[in-house]
Coordinates of C-alpha atoms in Angstrom, one line a residue:
Chain A
M1 CA 0.0 0.0 0.0
R2 CA 2.7 2.4 0.9
D3 CA 4.5 1.4 -2.2
F4 CA 1.4 2.1 -4.3
M5 CA 1.0 5.5 -2.7
Y6 CA 4.6 6.3 -3.4
R7 CA 4.4 5.1 -7.0
N8 CA 1.4 7.3 -7.5
R9 CA 2.3 10.2 -5.3
Y10 CA 1.9 12.9 -7.8
L11 CA -1.2 11.4 -9.3
I12 CA -2.8 11.4 -5.9
L13 CA -1.8 15.0 -5.3
R14 CA -3.2 16.0 -8.7
R15 CA -6.5 14.3 -8.0
L16 CA -6.6 15.9 -4.6
S17 CA -6.0 19.3 -6.2
Q18 CA -8.5 18.8 -9.0
I19 CA -11.2 17.4 -6.8
S20 CA -10.8 19.9 -4.0
I21 CA -11.0 22.9 -6.4
L22 CA -14.2 21.3 -7.9
A23 CA -15.6 20.7 -4.5
L24 CA -15.0 24.3 -3.4
F25 CA -16.9 25.5 -6.5
I26 CA -19.8 23.1 -5.9
G27 CA -19.9 24.1 -2.2
G28 CA -19.9 27.7 -3.2
N29 CA -23.0 27.3 -5.2
L30 CA -24.9 24.8 -3.0
Y31 CA -23.9 25.9 0.5
G32 CA -22.6 29.4 -0.1
W33 CA -19.0 28.6 0.8
K34 CA -17.0 31.7 0.2
V35 CA -13.6 30.2 -0.7
L36 CA -14.2 29.8 -4.4
R37 CA -17.4 31.0 -6.1
G38 CA -18.3 31.1 -9.8
N39 CA -16.4 28.6 -12.0
L40 CA -13.2 28.2 -14.0
S41 CA -14.3 30.9 -16.4
T42 CA -14.5 33.6 -13.8
S43 CA -14.6 33.3 -10.0
R44 CA -13.9 35.1 -6.8
L45 CA -11.4 33.7 -4.2
L46 CA -12.6 34.4 -0.7
D47 CA -15.2 36.8 -2.1
V48 CA -12.4 39.3 -2.9
V49 CA -9.8 38.2 -5.3
P50 CA -11.0 38.0 -8.9
L51 CA -9.8 35.2 -11.1
T52 CA -10.6 35.0 -14.8
D53 CA -9.7 32.6 -17.5
P54 CA -7.2 34.6 -19.6
F55 CA -8.0 32.7 -22.8
A56 CA -11.7 33.6 -22.4
L57 CA -10.7 37.2 -21.9
L58 CA -8.6 37.1 -25.1
Q59 CA -11.6 35.8 -27.0
M60 CA -13.8 38.5 -25.4
T61 CA -11.3 41.1 -26.5
A62 CA -11.4 39.6 -30.0
T63 CA -15.1 40.3 -30.1
G64 CA -14.3 44.0 -29.7
N65 CA -15.6 44.2 -26.1
I66 CA -13.4 45.2 -23.2
A67 CA -14.2 43.4 -20.0
S68 CA -14.5 45.2 -16.6
R69 CA -11.3 46.1 -14.8
E70 CA -12.1 43.4 -12.2
A71 CA -12.2 40.7 -14.9
L72 CA -8.9 42.0 -16.4
I73 CA -7.2 41.9 -13.1
G74 CA -8.4 38.4 -12.6
G75 CA -7.1 37.4 -16.0
A76 CA -3.7 38.9 -15.2
L77 CA -3.5 37.0 -11.9
I78 CA -4.2 33.7 -13.5
F79 CA -1.9 34.3 -16.4
V80 CA 1.0 35.3 -14.2
F81 CA 0.4 32.4 -11.8
F82 CA 0.5 29.8 -14.6
A83 CA 3.2 31.5 -16.5
V84 CA 5.3 30.9 -13.3
V85 CA 4.3 27.4 -12.2
G86 CA 4.0 26.0 -15.8
G87 CA 1.2 27.0 -18.1
R88 CA -0.2 23.6 -18.5
A89 CA -0.1 22.9 -14.8
F90 CA -3.7 24.1 -15.3
C91 CA -4.4 21.1 -17.5
S92 CA -3.0 18.5 -15.1
W93 CA -3.7 20.0 -11.7
V94 CA -7.0 22.0 -12.1
C95 CA -8.9 21.0 -15.3
P96 CA -11.6 18.5 -14.5
M97 CA -11.5 17.1 -18.0
N98 CA -8.1 15.7 -17.2
M99 CA -9.8 13.1 -15.0
I100 CA -12.0 12.0 -17.9
T101 CA -9.1 11.7 -20.4
D102 CA -6.8 10.1 -17.9
L103 CA -9.4 7.4 -17.4
A104 CA -9.7 6.9 -21.1
N105 CA -6.0 6.7 -21.5
R106 CA -5.6 4.3 -18.6
L107 CA -8.3 2.1 -20.1
R108 CA -6.4 2.2 -23.4
R109 CA -3.5 0.5 -21.6
V110 CA -5.7 -2.3 -20.2
L111 CA -7.9 -3.0 -23.2
P112 CA -6.6 -5.3 -26.0
A113 CA -4.5 -3.4 -28.5
K114 CA -7.0 -3.7 -31.3
A115 CA -9.9 -2.4 -29.3
G116 CA -9.6 1.1 -30.7
I117 CA -8.3 2.6 -33.9
S118 CA -5.2 4.6 -33.3
L119 CA -5.6 7.5 -35.6
R120 CA -2.6 9.7 -36.1
M121 CA -3.2 13.4 -35.6
D122 CA -0.9 16.4 -35.6
R123 CA -0.4 17.7 -32.2
N124 CA -0.3 21.2 -33.7
V125 CA -4.0 21.0 -34.4
R126 CA -4.6 22.7 -31.0
Y127 CA -2.7 25.8 -32.1
W128 CA -4.9 26.1 -35.2
A129 CA -7.9 25.6 -33.0
A130 CA -6.8 28.4 -30.6
G131 CA -6.2 30.7 -33.5
L132 CA -9.5 29.8 -35.0
A133 CA -11.2 30.5 -31.7
L134 CA -9.9 34.0 -31.8
V135 CA -10.9 34.6 -35.5
L136 CA -14.4 33.2 -34.9
S137 CA -14.8 35.3 -31.8
A138 CA -14.0 38.4 -33.9
V139 CA -16.4 37.3 -36.7
L140 CA -19.3 36.2 -34.6
G141 CA -19.1 38.5 -31.7
I142 CA -19.1 35.8 -29.1
A143 CA -16.3 34.0 -27.3
A144 CA -16.2 31.1 -29.8
F145 CA -14.4 28.4 -27.7
E146 CA -16.3 29.2 -24.5
W147 CA -19.5 28.3 -26.3
I148 CA -18.5 24.8 -27.2
S149 CA -15.8 24.0 -24.7
P150 CA -16.4 20.5 -23.3
I151 CA -14.3 21.6 -20.3
S152 CA -16.8 24.3 -19.4
T153 CA -19.6 22.0 -20.1
L154 CA -18.2 19.4 -17.7
H155 CA -17.2 21.9 -15.0
R156 CA -20.3 24.1 -15.2
G157 CA -22.4 21.0 -15.4
L158 CA -21.0 19.6 -12.2
I159 CA -21.7 23.0 -10.4
F160 CA -24.9 24.2 -12.0
G161 CA -26.5 21.1 -13.6
M162 CA -25.4 19.0 -16.5
G163 CA -28.5 18.8 -18.7
A164 CA -27.7 17.3 -22.1
G165 CA -24.0 18.2 -21.6
W166 CA -23.0 14.7 -20.7
T167 CA -23.0 13.8 -24.4
A168 CA -20.0 16.1 -25.0
I169 CA -18.1 14.6 -22.1
V170 CA -18.8 11.1 -23.4
A171 CA -17.7 12.2 -26.9
V172 CA -14.4 13.4 -25.5
F173 CA -13.9 10.2 -23.5
L174 CA -14.6 8.0 -26.5
F175 CA -12.4 10.1 -28.8
D176 CA -9.5 9.5 -26.4
L177 CA -10.3 5.9 -25.8
L178 CA -11.1 4.7 -29.4
L179 CA -9.7 7.2 -31.9
V180 CA -6.7 9.2 -30.9
Q181 CA -4.5 8.5 -27.9
Y182 CA -4.3 11.6 -25.7
G183 CA -6.6 13.0 -28.3
F184 CA -8.4 15.8 -26.7
C185 CA -5.9 17.2 -24.2
G186 CA -2.8 16.4 -26.3
H187 CA -4.0 17.4 -29.8
V188 CA -7.2 19.4 -30.0
C189 CA -7.8 21.6 -26.9
P190 CA -7.2 25.3 -27.7
L191 CA -7.1 26.1 -24.0
G192 CA -4.2 23.7 -23.6
A193 CA -2.5 25.3 -26.6
F194 CA -2.9 28.8 -25.0
Y195 CA -1.4 27.5 -21.7
S196 CA 1.4 25.9 -23.7
L197 CA 2.4 29.3 -25.0
A198 CA 1.7 31.0 -21.7
G199 CA 4.0 28.6 -19.8
K200 CA 6.8 28.5 -22.3
F201 CA 9.2 30.3 -19.9
S202 CA 7.8 29.0 -16.7
F203 CA 9.9 28.7 -13.6
I204 CA 8.9 25.3 -12.4
R205 CA 10.0 22.6 -14.7
V206 CA 10.6 18.9 -15.0
R207 CA 14.3 18.1 -15.0
H208 CA 16.0 15.0 -16.3
L209 CA 19.1 13.7 -14.6
K210 CA 20.9 11.5 -17.2
D211 CA 23.3 9.9 -14.7
N212 CA 20.4 8.3 -12.8
C213 CA 18.7 7.1 -16.0
T214 CA 18.7 3.4 -16.8
H215 CA 17.0 3.8 -20.2
C216 CA 13.9 1.9 -19.1
M217 CA 11.8 4.5 -21.0
Q218 CA 9.0 4.2 -18.6
C219 CA 8.8 8.0 -18.5
I220 CA 8.3 8.3 -22.2
E221 CA 5.9 5.4 -22.2
H222 CA 3.6 7.2 -19.7
C223 CA 4.1 10.8 -20.8
P224 CA 0.9 12.3 -22.3
E225 CA 3.1 14.7 -24.3
Q226 CA 6.0 12.4 -25.3
Q227 CA 7.5 15.0 -27.6
V228 CA 8.7 17.1 -24.7
L229 CA 11.2 14.4 -23.5
P230 CA 13.8 14.2 -26.3
M231 CA 16.6 14.4 -23.8
V232 CA 15.9 11.2 -21.8
G233 CA 19.0 9.1 -21.5
I234 CA 20.9 11.5 -23.7
A235 CA 21.5 14.7 -21.7
S236 CA 20.7 16.1 -18.3
S237 CA 18.4 19.1 -18.8
F238 CA 15.2 20.8 -18.1
V239 CA 12.1 20.1 -20.2
T240 CA 11.9 23.2 -22.4
S241 CA 8.7 22.7 -24.3
G242 CA 5.6 24.5 -23.0
E243 CA 3.5 21.5 -23.9
C244 CA 4.7 19.7 -20.7
T245 CA 1.8 19.7 -18.3
N246 CA 4.0 19.3 -15.1
C247 CA 1.8 16.3 -14.3
A248 CA 4.8 14.6 -12.9
K249 CA 3.7 11.2 -14.2
C250 CA 7.3 10.6 -15.3
M251 CA 8.4 11.1 -11.6
D252 CA 5.8 8.6 -10.5
V253 CA 7.0 5.9 -12.9
C254 CA 10.7 6.5 -12.6
S255 CA 12.2 4.2 -10.0
E256 CA 15.7 5.7 -10.4
H257 CA 15.0 9.4 -9.5
A258 CA 16.1 10.4 -13.0
M259 CA 13.1 12.9 -13.2
K260 CA 12.6 15.7 -10.8
L261 CA 10.6 18.9 -10.5
G262 CA 12.9 21.8 -10.3
F263 CA 13.2 25.6 -10.5
R264 CA 14.5 26.5 -13.8
T265 CA 17.2 29.1 -13.6
G266 CA 19.5 30.4 -16.3
K267 CA 22.6 28.5 -15.2
H268 CA 20.8 25.2 -14.7
N269 CA 19.2 25.2 -18.1
N270 CA 21.5 22.5 -19.5
G271 CA 21.8 20.3 -16.5
Chain B
M1 CA 19.0 10.6 -63.3
T2 CA 18.4 14.1 -62.1
A3 CA 15.2 15.5 -60.8
P4 CA 13.7 18.4 -62.7
E5 CA 14.8 21.8 -61.5
G6 CA 13.2 22.8 -58.2
S7 CA 11.3 19.6 -57.3
E8 CA 13.9 18.3 -54.8
K9 CA 15.6 21.5 -54.2
M10 CA 14.1 22.7 -51.0
P11 CA 12.2 19.7 -49.6
E12 CA 11.9 21.4 -46.2
R13 CA 10.3 24.5 -47.6
R14 CA 8.0 22.4 -49.8
Q15 CA 7.0 20.3 -46.8
F16 CA 6.4 23.4 -44.8
L17 CA 4.1 24.9 -47.5
A18 CA 2.3 21.6 -47.9
D19 CA 1.7 21.4 -44.2
L20 CA 0.6 25.0 -44.2
F21 CA -2.0 24.4 -46.9
R22 CA -3.2 21.3 -45.2
G23 CA -3.6 23.1 -41.9
A24 CA -5.3 26.1 -43.5
G25 CA -7.7 23.7 -45.3
A26 CA -8.6 21.9 -42.2
A27 CA -8.9 25.1 -40.3
A28 CA -11.3 26.5 -42.9
V29 CA -13.5 23.3 -42.8
G30 CA -13.4 23.2 -39.0
G31 CA -14.0 26.9 -38.8
L32 CA -17.0 26.9 -41.0
A33 CA -18.6 24.0 -39.1
W34 CA -17.8 25.7 -35.8
A35 CA -19.2 29.0 -37.0
G36 CA -22.3 27.4 -38.3
F37 CA -22.9 25.6 -35.1
L38 CA -22.4 28.8 -33.0
D39 CA -24.6 30.9 -35.2
G40 CA -27.5 28.6 -34.6
K41 CA -26.8 28.6 -30.9
K42 CA -26.7 32.3 -30.1
A43 CA -30.2 33.4 -31.3
Y44 CA -32.8 32.9 -28.6
P45 CA -34.8 36.1 -28.7
T46 CA -37.1 35.2 -25.8
V47 CA -34.6 34.9 -23.1
L48 CA -35.2 37.1 -20.0
R49 CA -31.9 38.4 -18.6
P50 CA -31.1 39.5 -15.0
P51 CA -31.6 43.1 -14.0
G52 CA -28.9 45.4 -15.4
A53 CA -28.2 43.2 -18.4
V54 CA -26.6 45.2 -21.2
K55 CA -28.0 44.8 -24.8
E56 CA -28.3 41.1 -25.6
E57 CA -25.6 41.2 -28.3
K58 CA -23.1 42.8 -26.0
F59 CA -24.3 40.6 -23.1
L60 CA -23.5 37.4 -25.1
A61 CA -20.0 38.7 -25.7
L62 CA -19.3 39.9 -22.1
C63 CA -20.9 37.0 -20.1
T64 CA -18.3 34.5 -19.2
K65 CA -20.9 32.1 -17.9
C66 CA -19.4 32.1 -14.5
G67 CA -22.8 31.8 -12.7
L68 CA -21.9 34.3 -10.0
C69 CA -25.2 36.2 -10.5
A70 CA -27.2 33.0 -10.0
E71 CA -25.2 32.2 -6.9
A72 CA -25.8 35.7 -5.6
C73 CA -29.6 35.4 -6.0
P74 CA -31.1 34.8 -2.6
Y75 CA -34.2 33.2 -4.1
K76 CA -32.5 31.0 -6.6
A77 CA -34.6 32.6 -9.3
L78 CA -31.8 32.9 -11.8
V79 CA -31.2 29.7 -13.8
I80 CA -28.0 28.9 -15.6
A81 CA -28.8 27.5 -19.0
K82 CA -27.8 23.8 -19.4
P83 CA -27.3 22.2 -22.8
G84 CA -30.7 21.2 -23.9
D85 CA -32.5 24.1 -22.2
E86 CA -32.8 25.9 -25.6
R87 CA -31.1 29.0 -24.2
P88 CA -27.5 30.2 -24.8
V89 CA -25.7 27.7 -22.7
G90 CA -24.2 28.8 -19.5
T91 CA -25.9 32.1 -19.4
P92 CA -28.4 33.2 -16.7
Y93 CA -32.2 33.7 -17.3
F94 CA -35.5 33.7 -15.5
I95 CA -38.4 31.3 -15.8
M96 CA -41.0 33.8 -14.6
R97 CA -43.9 31.3 -14.2
E98 CA -41.8 29.2 -11.9
N99 CA -39.6 31.7 -10.0
P100 CA -39.8 35.4 -10.9
C101 CA -37.4 38.1 -9.9
K102 CA -38.1 39.4 -6.4
M103 CA -36.6 42.8 -7.1
C104 CA -34.1 42.9 -4.2
R105 CA -33.2 46.5 -3.3
D106 CA -29.5 45.8 -3.3
I107 CA -29.6 43.9 -6.6
P108 CA -27.1 41.3 -5.6
C109 CA -27.1 39.6 -9.0
A110 CA -26.1 42.7 -10.9
V111 CA -23.5 43.7 -8.3
A112 CA -21.9 40.2 -8.4
C113 CA -21.2 40.3 -12.1
P114 CA -17.4 40.5 -12.6
T115 CA -17.4 41.2 -16.3
G116 CA -19.9 44.0 -16.9
A117 CA -22.4 41.8 -18.7
L118 CA -24.7 43.0 -15.9
D119 CA -24.2 46.7 -15.3
S120 CA -25.6 47.8 -12.0
S121 CA -24.9 51.5 -12.9
L122 CA -27.9 51.3 -15.3
M123 CA -30.0 51.2 -12.2
R124 CA -28.6 54.0 -10.2
D125 CA -30.3 57.2 -9.2
K126 CA -30.2 59.7 -6.3
D127 CA -32.0 59.3 -2.9
E128 CA -33.8 62.3 -1.3
R129 CA -30.5 63.6 0.0
G130 CA -28.9 63.5 -3.4
R131 CA -26.7 60.4 -2.7
D132 CA -26.1 57.8 -5.3
K133 CA -28.1 54.7 -4.7
L134 CA -29.3 51.5 -6.5
N135 CA -32.9 51.6 -7.6
I136 CA -34.3 48.2 -8.7
N137 CA -37.4 50.0 -10.0
L138 CA -35.2 51.1 -12.9
A139 CA -34.6 47.5 -14.0
K140 CA -35.8 46.5 -17.4
I141 CA -35.8 42.8 -17.5
G142 CA -38.7 42.8 -19.9
L143 CA -42.3 44.0 -20.2
A144 CA -45.5 42.3 -19.0
V145 CA -48.0 41.7 -21.8
I146 CA -51.6 40.8 -21.4
D147 CA -53.6 38.4 -23.5
R148 CA -57.0 40.0 -23.2
E149 CA -58.7 37.0 -24.7
T150 CA -57.8 34.6 -21.9
C151 CA -57.5 37.1 -19.0
I152 CA -60.7 36.5 -16.9
A153 CA -60.7 40.1 -15.7
Y154 CA -61.4 41.2 -19.2
W155 CA -64.2 38.6 -19.4
G156 CA -65.8 40.5 -16.5
I157 CA -64.9 38.0 -13.8
Q158 CA -63.4 39.6 -10.7
C159 CA -59.7 38.9 -10.5
D160 CA -56.8 41.2 -9.6
A161 CA -54.1 38.6 -8.8
C162 CA -51.5 40.2 -11.0
Y163 CA -52.4 43.7 -9.8
R164 CA -52.1 42.7 -6.2
V165 CA -48.6 41.1 -6.5
C166 CA -47.1 43.8 -8.7
P167 CA -44.2 45.4 -6.7
V168 CA -44.7 48.6 -8.6
I169 CA -48.5 48.5 -8.0
D170 CA -50.6 51.4 -9.4
K171 CA -47.7 52.5 -11.5
A172 CA -46.6 49.5 -13.6
L173 CA -50.0 47.8 -13.3
T174 CA -53.3 49.6 -12.9
V175 CA -56.9 48.4 -13.0
E176 CA -59.1 50.3 -15.5
R177 CA -62.8 50.3 -14.8
T178 CA -65.3 50.1 -17.7
A179 CA -69.0 49.3 -17.8
N180 CA -69.9 45.7 -18.4
D181 CA -72.2 46.1 -21.4
R182 CA -73.3 42.4 -21.3
T183 CA -75.0 42.7 -17.9
G184 CA -75.6 46.4 -18.0
K185 CA -75.0 46.8 -14.3
H186 CA -71.5 45.4 -13.5
A187 CA -68.1 46.8 -14.0
I188 CA -65.1 45.3 -15.8
L189 CA -62.0 45.8 -13.8
A190 CA -59.2 45.1 -16.2
P191 CA -55.4 45.1 -15.6
V192 CA -53.3 47.4 -17.8
V193 CA -49.5 47.5 -17.9
H194 CA -47.6 50.7 -18.2
S195 CA -44.2 50.2 -19.9
D196 CA -42.6 53.2 -18.3
H197 CA -42.8 51.6 -14.9
C198 CA -42.9 47.9 -15.5
T199 CA -39.6 46.2 -14.6
G200 CA -40.5 42.9 -16.1
C201 CA -40.0 41.1 -12.8
G202 CA -42.6 38.5 -13.6
A203 CA -44.5 38.5 -10.3
C204 CA -47.7 38.9 -12.3
E205 CA -46.9 36.0 -14.6
R206 CA -46.3 33.8 -11.6
A207 CA -49.5 34.9 -9.9
C208 CA -51.8 34.6 -12.9
V209 CA -54.6 32.2 -12.2
T210 CA -55.3 31.0 -15.8
K211 CA -53.9 27.6 -16.9
K212 CA -51.2 29.2 -19.0
A213 CA -50.4 32.7 -17.8
S214 CA -52.5 35.4 -19.5
I215 CA -50.0 38.1 -18.4
F216 CA -46.4 37.3 -19.2
V217 CA -43.1 39.0 -19.6
L218 CA -41.5 39.4 -23.0
P219 CA -38.1 41.0 -23.7
L220 CA -38.5 44.7 -24.5
H221 CA -37.5 44.3 -28.1
L222 CA -40.3 41.8 -28.6
A223 CA -42.9 43.5 -26.5
L224 CA -42.5 47.1 -27.8
G225 CA -43.1 48.6 -31.1
E226 CA -41.2 51.7 -32.2
S227 CA -42.8 54.9 -33.4
S228 CA -41.4 56.4 -36.6
D229 CA -40.2 59.9 -37.0
R230 CA -42.9 60.6 -39.5
Y231 CA -45.8 60.5 -37.2
V232 CA -46.3 63.1 -34.5
R233 CA -49.0 63.7 -32.0
G234 CA -49.5 67.3 -33.0
W235 CA -51.7 68.0 -30.0
D236 CA -48.8 67.1 -27.7
E237 CA -46.0 69.7 -27.5
K238 CA -43.6 67.2 -26.0
D239 CA -44.1 64.9 -28.9
E240 CA -43.1 67.6 -31.3
Q241 CA -39.7 67.7 -29.6
R242 CA -39.2 64.1 -30.5
I243 CA -38.6 64.9 -34.1
E244 CA -36.7 68.2 -33.6
D245 CA -33.3 66.5 -34.0
V246 CA -34.4 64.4 -36.9
S247 CA -32.1 64.9 -39.9
E248 CA -33.5 66.5 -43.0
E249 CA -31.8 63.9 -45.0
T250 CA -34.2 61.2 -45.9
K251 CA -33.8 57.8 -47.5
T252 CA -36.4 57.3 -50.2
V253 CA -38.7 54.4 -49.5
T254 CA -41.9 55.6 -51.1
P255 CA -42.6 58.6 -53.2
R256 CA -43.9 60.4 -50.1
S257 CA -40.7 59.8 -48.1
E258 CA -38.6 61.5 -50.7
K259 CA -39.3 64.7 -48.7
S260 CA -37.9 65.0 -45.2
A261 CA -40.2 64.2 -42.3
L262 CA -40.3 67.8 -41.0
E263 CA -41.1 69.1 -44.4
Y264 CA -44.0 66.9 -45.2
L265 CA -45.4 67.0 -41.7
N266 CA -45.2 70.7 -41.2
K267 CA -45.4 72.4 -44.6
D268 CA -47.3 70.0 -46.9
G269 CA -50.7 70.7 -45.6
F270 CA -50.9 67.8 -43.2

């Protein structure tokens, strides 16, 4: 049991983080808890600090509307926070959709290999989707991604009522399970693309220590964004790609302590 | 054997261009589908927004669907649209027949809005000492409309359920007395809505005793007509002022409208 806990230590922490954030939002609506009210699009922390999804703000700006000062401050706070801790830390530590797609990807490992088709898809589709979201926002006058986002559908659904929204969640689950591995979060999601760019120069980073590495390749095997780990077994260095979600799965599966979370500073950049 | 000039020269650049075209093509296809889907989603003209909502078009751009207004409502009257509700998803609205707006004096829903989709400053005026204060009576959620054919008060049956619950009673909703010609000796006490005072709170719709409410709230743009600049109540001095600023320029629609409104109303023998 202790061994299991240790081998999944970051996974457990991530689930705790995701679930407690969700629970605080749900409690905020149902019982009036004042820790976090609203939802991931816009919220207030302790009834005072505004927090706003910066990508939603960007889309709103593209429609030609300027949000209130409060919303802009909230957007700046979130942007700076994730620019420091790793943009896509949002994806693996906050976003509720991560639990759905993680489940799909775990099932993918258990199911017989032929159960699903593994379509190949370009991982850059998400950047096109993010650009498209801004263009469509400008053309249609509404925040284009916010209106179809399965993340919002799931998150808002859990807080305010799901309605027919479950179909979108199931669609994402099946897409990941049967069509494209890491399909939604790793290929399509424009919010993830936005955070990839936002966290490009983040301070907290995964660091590979070549001297500990036994070339078992478990880290790459389990990484949802394998392209960010080209240095494994070759050189000690920080992960430089913004697409790394800081999910720390590589640390959970590495029995040799060859992967670490670290603070990226200039002089450590190459090891 | 040598390849024709240019075909193998810059494979990287060729690959890049091919990728770019593929990407742009996929983006165009995806974008059109996406846009088509959204365009169908955003038009729900009958939705009743919270007090202080800016114009619907701007509201849809500014609302981030956070639900803070609904959470702030002490009566849980505001509903957040779910997929399948046939309303713009994630946005707040009222179902007046079930749970109308209670017109809180401190307007917590509008104050809670972090993005400006609900603008509480639209409902500000001065108190008797000249201090700035919120005034929920300035809210314009919609306008109550009466179906005289099903309203039993118009039949001559005594009912004033809507009148009694109206929070702006005697201003937004009055009862007009006329003789009941059918019996020759009774009165008809019929409710009449006045748009200058009605906030569209929906209390009347909730209270209406008919099977389906005979008084119900519609968004202003559906409930109200708009008088044109070409017709003036000449007996009303104030109404003359309405067309004072009207431009002399005129867009020709009919032979009559070739002339400016002021010209044909005032000088043409009308």
